[in-house]
Short mmCIF file of C-alpha atoms in Angstrom, two decimals:
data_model
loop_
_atom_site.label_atom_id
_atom_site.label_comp_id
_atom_site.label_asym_id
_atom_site.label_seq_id
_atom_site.Cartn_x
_atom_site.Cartn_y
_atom_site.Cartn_z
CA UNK K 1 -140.21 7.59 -201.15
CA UNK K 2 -141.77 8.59 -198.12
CA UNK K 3 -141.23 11.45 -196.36
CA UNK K 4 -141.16 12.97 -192.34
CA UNK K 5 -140.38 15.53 -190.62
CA UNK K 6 -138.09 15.66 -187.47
CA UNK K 7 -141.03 15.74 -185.18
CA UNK K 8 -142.53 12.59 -186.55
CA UNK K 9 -138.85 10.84 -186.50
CA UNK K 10 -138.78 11.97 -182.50
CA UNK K 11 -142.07 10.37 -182.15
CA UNK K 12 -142.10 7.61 -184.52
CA UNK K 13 -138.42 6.40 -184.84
CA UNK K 14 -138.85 2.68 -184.14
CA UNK K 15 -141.77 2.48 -186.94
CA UNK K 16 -140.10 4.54 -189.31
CA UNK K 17 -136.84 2.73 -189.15
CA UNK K 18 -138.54 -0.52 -189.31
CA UNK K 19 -140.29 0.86 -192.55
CA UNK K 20 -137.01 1.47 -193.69
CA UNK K 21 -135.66 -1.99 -193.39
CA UNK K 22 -138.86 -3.78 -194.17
CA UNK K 23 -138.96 -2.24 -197.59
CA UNK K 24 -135.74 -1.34 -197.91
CA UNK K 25 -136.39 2.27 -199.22
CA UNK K 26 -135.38 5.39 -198.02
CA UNK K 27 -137.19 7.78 -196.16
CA UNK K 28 -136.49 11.45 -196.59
CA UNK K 29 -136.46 13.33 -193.26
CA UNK K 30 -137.76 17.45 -193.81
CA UNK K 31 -137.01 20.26 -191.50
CA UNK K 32 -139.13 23.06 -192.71
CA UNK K 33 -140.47 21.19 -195.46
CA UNK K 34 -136.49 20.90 -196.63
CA UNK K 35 -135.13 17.61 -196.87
CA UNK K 36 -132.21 17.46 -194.45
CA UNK K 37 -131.33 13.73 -193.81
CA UNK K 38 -132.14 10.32 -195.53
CA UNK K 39 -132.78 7.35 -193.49
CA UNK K 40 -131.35 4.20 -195.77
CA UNK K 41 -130.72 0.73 -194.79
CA UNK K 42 -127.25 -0.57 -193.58
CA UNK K 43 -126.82 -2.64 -196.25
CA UNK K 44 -127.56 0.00 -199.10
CA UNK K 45 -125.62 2.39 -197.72
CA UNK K 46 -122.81 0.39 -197.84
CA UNK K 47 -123.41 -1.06 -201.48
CA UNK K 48 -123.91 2.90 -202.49
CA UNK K 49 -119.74 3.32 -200.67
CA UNK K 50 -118.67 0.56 -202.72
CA UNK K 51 -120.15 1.76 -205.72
CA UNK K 52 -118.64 5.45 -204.91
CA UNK K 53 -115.08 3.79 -203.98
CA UNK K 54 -114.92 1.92 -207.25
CA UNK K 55 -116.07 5.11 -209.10
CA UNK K 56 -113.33 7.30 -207.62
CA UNK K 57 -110.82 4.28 -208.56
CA UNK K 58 -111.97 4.32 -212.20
CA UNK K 59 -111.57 8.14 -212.38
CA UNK K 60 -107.90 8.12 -211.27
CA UNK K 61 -107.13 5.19 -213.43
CA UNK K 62 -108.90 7.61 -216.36
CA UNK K 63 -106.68 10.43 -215.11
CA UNK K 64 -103.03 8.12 -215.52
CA UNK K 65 -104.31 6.74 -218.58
CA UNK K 66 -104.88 10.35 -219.80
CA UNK K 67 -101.36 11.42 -218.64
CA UNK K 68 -99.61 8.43 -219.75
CA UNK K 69 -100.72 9.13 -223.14
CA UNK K 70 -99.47 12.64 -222.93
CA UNK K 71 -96.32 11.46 -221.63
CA UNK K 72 -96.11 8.96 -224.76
CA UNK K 73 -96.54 11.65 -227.59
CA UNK K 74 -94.29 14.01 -225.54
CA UNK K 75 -91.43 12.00 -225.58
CA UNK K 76 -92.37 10.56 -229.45
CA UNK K 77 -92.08 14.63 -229.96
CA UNK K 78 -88.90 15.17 -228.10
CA UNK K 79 -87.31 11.73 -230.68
CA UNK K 80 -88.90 14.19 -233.91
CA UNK K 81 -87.04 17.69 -232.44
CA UNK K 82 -83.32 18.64 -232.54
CA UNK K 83 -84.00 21.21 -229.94
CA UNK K 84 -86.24 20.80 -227.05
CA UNK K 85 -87.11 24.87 -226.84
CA UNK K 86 -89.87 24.95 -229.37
CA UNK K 87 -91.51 21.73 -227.21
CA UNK K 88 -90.60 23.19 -223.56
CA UNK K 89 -92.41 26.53 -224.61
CA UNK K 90 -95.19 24.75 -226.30
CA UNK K 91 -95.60 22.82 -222.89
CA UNK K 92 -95.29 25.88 -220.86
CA UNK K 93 -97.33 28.05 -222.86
CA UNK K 94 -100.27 25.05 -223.54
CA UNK K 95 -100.58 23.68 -227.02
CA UNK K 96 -104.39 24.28 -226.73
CA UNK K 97 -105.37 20.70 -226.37
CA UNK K 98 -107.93 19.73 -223.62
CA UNK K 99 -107.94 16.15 -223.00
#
């Protein structure tokens, strides 16, 4: 990956961008030798959204899968218990599972 710093993107930003799409890699930008800003390609930054969007979407369907479960083998418990106190205390107090 190449790298510039801001002064060289002031002076250079036609090259460097056409650097960027011509090989289609990014280019780290440094201010104070820190890298501050990377210069991708339209295209790859919008694959890289599309990749983060589906990511987020397979997270929360991880999330209702985990809490539908839950909710299955509470209410199996609730069938198994004459009285719901022992299970509404349990719940309250955590049974010490991490899922």
């Amino acid at each position: 990956m190449d790298m510039f710093n801001v002064t060289e993107i002031r002076q250079n930003a036609s090259k460097i961008i056409s650097h960027v799409i011509k090989t289609k890699e990014p280019v780290m930008v440094l201010q104070r030798s820190k890298p501050v800003v990377y210069i991708i390609e339209a295209n790859a930054f919008e694959e890289l959204q599309k990749k983060v969007m589906k990511a987020e979407q397979y997270e929360k369907m991880e999330a209702t899968k985990k809490a539908l479960n839950q909710l299955s083998r509470l209410r199996s418990q609730m069938k198994l218990q004459p009285d719901s106190t022992p299970l509404i205390r349990q719940l309250r107090e955590g049974d010490g599972e991490n899922e």
